[in-house]
Short mmCIF file of C-alpha atoms in Angstrom, two decimals:
data_model
loop_
_atom_site.label_atom_id
_atom_site.label_comp_id
_atom_site.label_asym_id
_atom_site.label_seq_id
_atom_site.Cartn_x
_atom_site.Cartn_y
_atom_site.Cartn_z
CA MET A 1 82.74 95.75 97.03
CA VAL A 2 85.17 93.40 98.77
CA LYS A 3 88.35 94.90 100.23
CA ILE A 4 91.54 93.08 99.25
CA LEU A 5 94.06 92.94 102.10
CA TYR A 6 97.37 93.01 100.25
CA GLY A 7 100.51 92.23 102.22
CA LYS A 8 102.95 94.43 100.30
CA PRO A 9 102.28 97.76 102.09
CA VAL A 10 102.35 96.00 105.47
CA ALA A 11 105.67 94.36 104.62
CA GLU A 12 107.12 97.67 103.43
CA LYS A 13 106.21 99.33 106.73
CA ILE A 14 107.94 96.57 108.71
CA ASP A 15 110.97 96.72 106.41
CA GLU A 16 111.33 100.44 107.12
CA GLY A 17 111.78 99.66 110.79
CA THR A 18 114.25 96.85 110.06
CA ALA A 19 116.32 99.09 107.81
CA LYS A 20 116.84 101.54 110.69
CA ASN A 21 118.85 98.96 112.63
CA SER A 22 122.55 99.50 112.01
CA ASN A 23 123.43 95.88 112.81
CA ARG A 24 121.10 93.58 110.88
CA GLY A 25 123.08 90.41 111.46
CA LYS A 26 123.32 87.06 109.75
CA ILE A 27 120.73 84.31 109.37
CA ALA A 28 120.90 80.62 108.54
CA ILE A 29 117.94 78.89 106.89
CA LEU A 30 117.42 75.24 107.84
CA LEU A 31 114.23 74.12 106.08
CA PRO A 32 113.05 70.82 104.55
CA ASP A 33 113.40 70.27 100.82
CA GLU A 34 109.80 70.66 99.63
CA PRO A 35 107.92 73.23 97.47
CA SER A 36 106.46 75.52 100.16
CA SER A 37 109.77 75.65 102.04
CA ALA A 38 111.65 76.37 98.82
CA SER A 39 109.35 79.30 98.09
CA TYR A 40 109.79 80.58 101.65
CA ARG A 41 113.57 80.28 101.39
CA GLN A 42 113.66 82.22 98.12
CA ALA A 43 111.53 85.02 99.55
CA ILE A 44 113.73 85.27 102.63
CA GLU A 45 116.96 85.32 100.63
CA LYS A 46 115.65 87.97 98.23
CA LYS A 47 114.45 90.33 100.95
CA ALA A 48 117.48 89.69 103.16
CA SER A 49 119.70 90.88 100.33
CA LYS A 50 117.72 94.12 100.02
CA LEU A 51 117.94 94.72 103.77
CA ASN A 52 121.67 93.90 103.96
CA ILE A 53 121.06 90.84 106.12
CA GLU A 54 123.56 88.15 105.26
CA VAL A 55 122.34 84.59 104.67
CA VAL A 56 124.96 82.07 105.84
CA SER A 57 125.13 78.29 105.62
CA SER A 58 126.06 77.52 109.22
CA ALA A 59 123.92 78.08 112.31
CA ASP A 60 127.11 78.74 114.28
CA GLU A 61 127.81 81.83 112.17
CA ALA A 62 124.30 83.24 112.47
CA ASN A 63 122.55 85.56 114.90
CA GLY A 64 119.20 84.06 113.90
CA VAL A 65 118.21 80.65 112.52
CA ILE A 66 115.06 79.47 110.76
CA GLY A 67 114.32 75.84 111.58
CA GLU A 68 113.37 73.53 114.45
CA THR A 69 116.47 71.78 115.82
CA ILE A 70 118.35 74.93 116.76
CA ASP A 71 119.56 77.02 119.66
CA PRO A 72 116.46 78.66 121.22
CA ALA A 73 118.40 81.93 121.57
CA LYS A 74 118.71 82.09 117.77
CA ASP A 75 115.24 80.74 117.01
CA ILE A 76 113.84 83.82 115.28
CA ASP A 77 110.76 81.95 113.99
CA CYS A 78 109.84 80.64 117.47
CA GLN A 79 109.71 76.94 116.56
CA THR A 80 111.62 75.32 119.42
CA PRO A 81 109.64 73.91 122.37
CA GLU A 82 111.41 76.33 124.73
CA ASN A 83 110.42 79.41 122.76
CA LEU A 84 106.88 78.18 122.17
CA GLY A 85 106.61 77.69 125.92
CA LYS A 86 107.73 81.28 126.49
CA LEU A 87 105.17 82.46 123.94
CA PHE A 88 102.32 80.64 125.66
CA ALA A 89 103.53 81.90 129.03
CA GLY A 90 103.26 85.46 127.73
CA VAL A 91 106.98 86.22 127.73
CA PRO A 92 108.09 85.52 124.13
CA LEU A 93 111.64 86.11 122.98
CA TYR A 94 110.36 86.04 119.39
CA LYS A 95 106.95 85.40 117.85
CA PRO A 96 106.22 82.84 115.10
CA ALA A 97 106.60 84.90 111.94
CA THR A 98 103.47 83.74 110.12
CA ALA A 99 101.22 84.07 113.15
CA GLU A 100 102.57 87.55 113.89
CA ALA A 101 102.21 88.45 110.19
CA VAL A 102 98.47 87.80 110.42
CA ILE A 103 98.22 90.11 113.44
CA GLN A 104 100.23 92.84 111.66
CA LEU A 105 98.12 92.51 108.49
CA LEU A 106 94.86 92.93 110.41
CA LYS A 107 96.16 95.87 112.41
CA TYR A 108 97.52 97.62 109.31
CA TYR A 109 94.04 97.58 107.79
CA ASP A 110 92.53 98.86 111.08
CA VAL A 111 90.67 95.66 111.89
CA GLU A 112 89.74 95.83 115.57
CA LEU A 113 90.52 92.54 117.34
CA PRO A 114 89.15 92.97 120.89
CA GLU A 115 85.79 91.22 121.34
CA LYS A 116 85.84 89.85 117.79
CA ASN A 117 84.65 86.28 117.20
CA ILE A 118 87.52 84.66 115.28
CA VAL A 119 87.75 81.17 113.80
CA VAL A 120 91.22 79.75 113.16
CA ILE A 121 91.25 76.69 110.90
CA GLY A 122 94.38 74.66 111.63
CA ARG A 123 96.09 73.58 114.84
CA SER A 124 99.77 73.33 113.94
CA THR A 125 102.44 74.64 116.29
CA VAL A 126 103.75 76.69 113.35
CA VAL A 127 100.62 78.80 112.78
CA GLY A 128 97.31 77.66 114.26
CA LYS A 129 98.08 77.28 117.96
CA PRO A 130 100.43 80.27 118.34
CA LEU A 131 98.10 82.45 116.26
CA ALA A 132 95.18 81.55 118.52
CA HIS A 133 97.31 82.58 121.50
CA LEU A 134 98.31 85.91 119.93
CA LEU A 135 94.64 86.63 119.15
CA LEU A 136 93.69 85.84 122.75
CA GLU A 137 96.35 88.34 123.84
CA GLU A 138 94.46 90.88 121.71
CA ASN A 139 91.26 90.08 123.67
CA ALA A 140 89.55 88.29 120.79
CA THR A 141 87.33 85.26 121.30
CA VAL A 142 88.94 82.37 119.42
CA THR A 143 87.61 79.05 118.12
CA ILE A 144 90.06 76.55 116.64
CA CYS A 145 88.73 74.19 113.97
CA HIS A 146 90.70 71.36 112.35
CA SER A 147 90.45 68.19 110.26
CA LYS A 148 88.38 66.42 112.91
CA THR A 149 85.91 69.29 113.38
CA LYS A 150 82.45 68.34 112.15
CA ASN A 151 80.66 70.88 109.97
CA ILE A 152 83.20 73.70 110.18
CA SER A 153 80.76 76.06 108.46
CA ARG A 154 78.58 76.23 111.60
CA PHE A 155 81.48 78.08 113.21
CA THR A 156 82.68 80.12 110.24
CA LYS A 157 79.22 81.39 109.24
CA ILE A 158 78.93 83.36 112.49
CA ALA A 159 82.56 84.48 112.73
CA ASP A 160 83.70 88.06 112.32
CA ILE A 161 87.11 86.89 111.08
CA ILE A 162 88.06 83.56 109.48
CA ILE A 163 91.73 82.60 109.30
CA SER A 164 92.59 79.43 107.40
CA ALA A 165 95.96 77.78 107.94
CA ALA A 166 95.08 74.17 107.20
CA GLY A 167 97.08 73.60 104.03
CA LYS A 168 94.10 72.34 102.02
CA PRO A 169 93.25 74.02 98.69
CA GLY A 170 89.65 75.17 98.34
CA LEU A 171 88.80 74.41 101.96
CA VAL A 172 86.96 77.69 102.61
CA THR A 173 84.09 78.16 100.19
CA ALA A 174 81.56 80.93 99.62
CA ASP A 175 78.82 79.16 101.57
CA MET A 176 81.01 79.19 104.71
CA VAL A 177 81.18 82.99 105.04
CA ASN A 178 78.81 85.89 105.47
CA GLU A 179 78.72 89.40 103.99
CA ASN A 180 80.59 90.85 107.00
CA SER A 181 83.32 88.22 107.12
CA ILE A 182 87.00 89.15 106.97
CA VAL A 183 88.87 86.19 105.50
CA ILE A 184 92.62 85.73 105.97
CA ASP A 185 94.21 82.99 103.86
CA VAL A 186 97.43 81.59 105.32
CA GLY A 187 97.46 78.46 103.15
CA THR A 188 100.47 77.75 100.96
CA ASN A 189 99.61 74.96 98.55
CA PHE A 190 100.87 74.06 95.11
CA VAL A 191 98.40 72.81 92.52
CA GLU A 192 99.85 72.01 89.10
CA GLY A 193 102.86 74.16 89.92
CA LYS A 194 100.76 77.17 90.95
CA MET A 195 100.67 78.56 94.48
CA VAL A 196 97.16 78.72 95.91
CA GLY A 197 95.73 79.22 99.37
CA ASP A 198 93.06 77.44 101.39
CA VAL A 199 90.32 79.80 100.27
CA ASP A 200 88.30 79.71 97.06
CA PHE A 201 89.28 83.32 96.42
CA GLU A 202 87.19 83.88 93.29
CA ASN A 203 83.90 82.95 94.91
CA VAL A 204 84.54 83.90 98.55
CA SER A 205 85.57 87.40 97.45
CA LYS A 206 82.06 87.84 96.03
CA VAL A 207 80.55 87.38 99.49
CA ALA A 208 83.04 88.48 102.16
CA SER A 209 83.70 92.10 103.14
CA ALA A 210 87.50 91.69 103.00
CA ILE A 211 89.93 88.97 102.00
CA SER A 212 93.69 88.44 101.71
CA PRO A 213 95.03 86.88 98.49
CA VAL A 214 97.51 84.06 97.90
CA PRO A 215 100.10 84.90 96.81
CA GLY A 216 100.50 88.52 97.89
CA GLY A 217 98.76 88.49 101.26
CA VAL A 218 100.24 87.06 104.46
CA GLY A 219 103.34 85.71 102.70
CA PRO A 220 105.34 88.92 102.18
CA VAL A 221 104.45 90.10 105.67
CA THR A 222 105.78 86.84 107.13
CA THR A 223 109.15 87.38 105.45
CA SER A 224 109.36 90.94 106.74
CA VAL A 225 108.45 89.93 110.29
CA LEU A 226 111.07 87.20 110.21
CA LEU A 227 113.83 89.54 109.05
CA SER A 228 112.83 92.22 111.56
CA GLN A 229 113.34 89.59 114.26
CA ALA A 230 116.68 88.67 112.72
CA ALA A 231 117.73 92.30 113.09
CA LYS A 232 116.49 92.24 116.69
CA SER A 233 118.61 89.14 117.34
CA ALA A 234 121.69 90.88 115.96
CA MET A 235 121.09 93.89 118.19
CA LEU A 236 120.79 91.64 121.24
CA LYS A 237 124.06 89.99 120.16
CA LEU A 238 122.71 86.54 120.86
#
């Protein structure tokens, strides 16, 4: 029977650590006006309220900021070129929240990463590239596939772990995985007003050994990682 890798218990564990910080700071959210960003914003605001992290409208007021054109010292989602450079150099100030959320999800469920053959689908600087780097830091062997990769299934069929962050509904199908595959769905897509991932969950879950759902998988862990880094920023008094 397939194992479902739910994000809620992982997020709760991270939140426990965040709640221990006496100074949890203030964050400003600077995101584009589109469905996936709106959903992300709502999740951040809801959890921030529970953790006593104040959401403010101005980046000047905040200890941490979510967005791209911001002060690197307050870039708690690691999206500025300076912070991405530090990440790839192995000296990150913060880690991209979604990429780190995938790592935390896998570790929570005791998935060993060293020596694993991992396929990452997607090459964005938000998830794909930094995630590949974080996996390399864990001594995994990483293959990045993308929209120009021919016959992606020739890579995914032999992978121990498949992580899709391409933003394309139904991209990963049952014939692309094997019975030992662990499938992590990072996709956030909206089809007829419903949030779906990149993976055909219904059919892939009949083949794979473990799979994360959308919603309820990486998403809540991402929010918790982000707010834990906001608390870190407040403690550093940046």
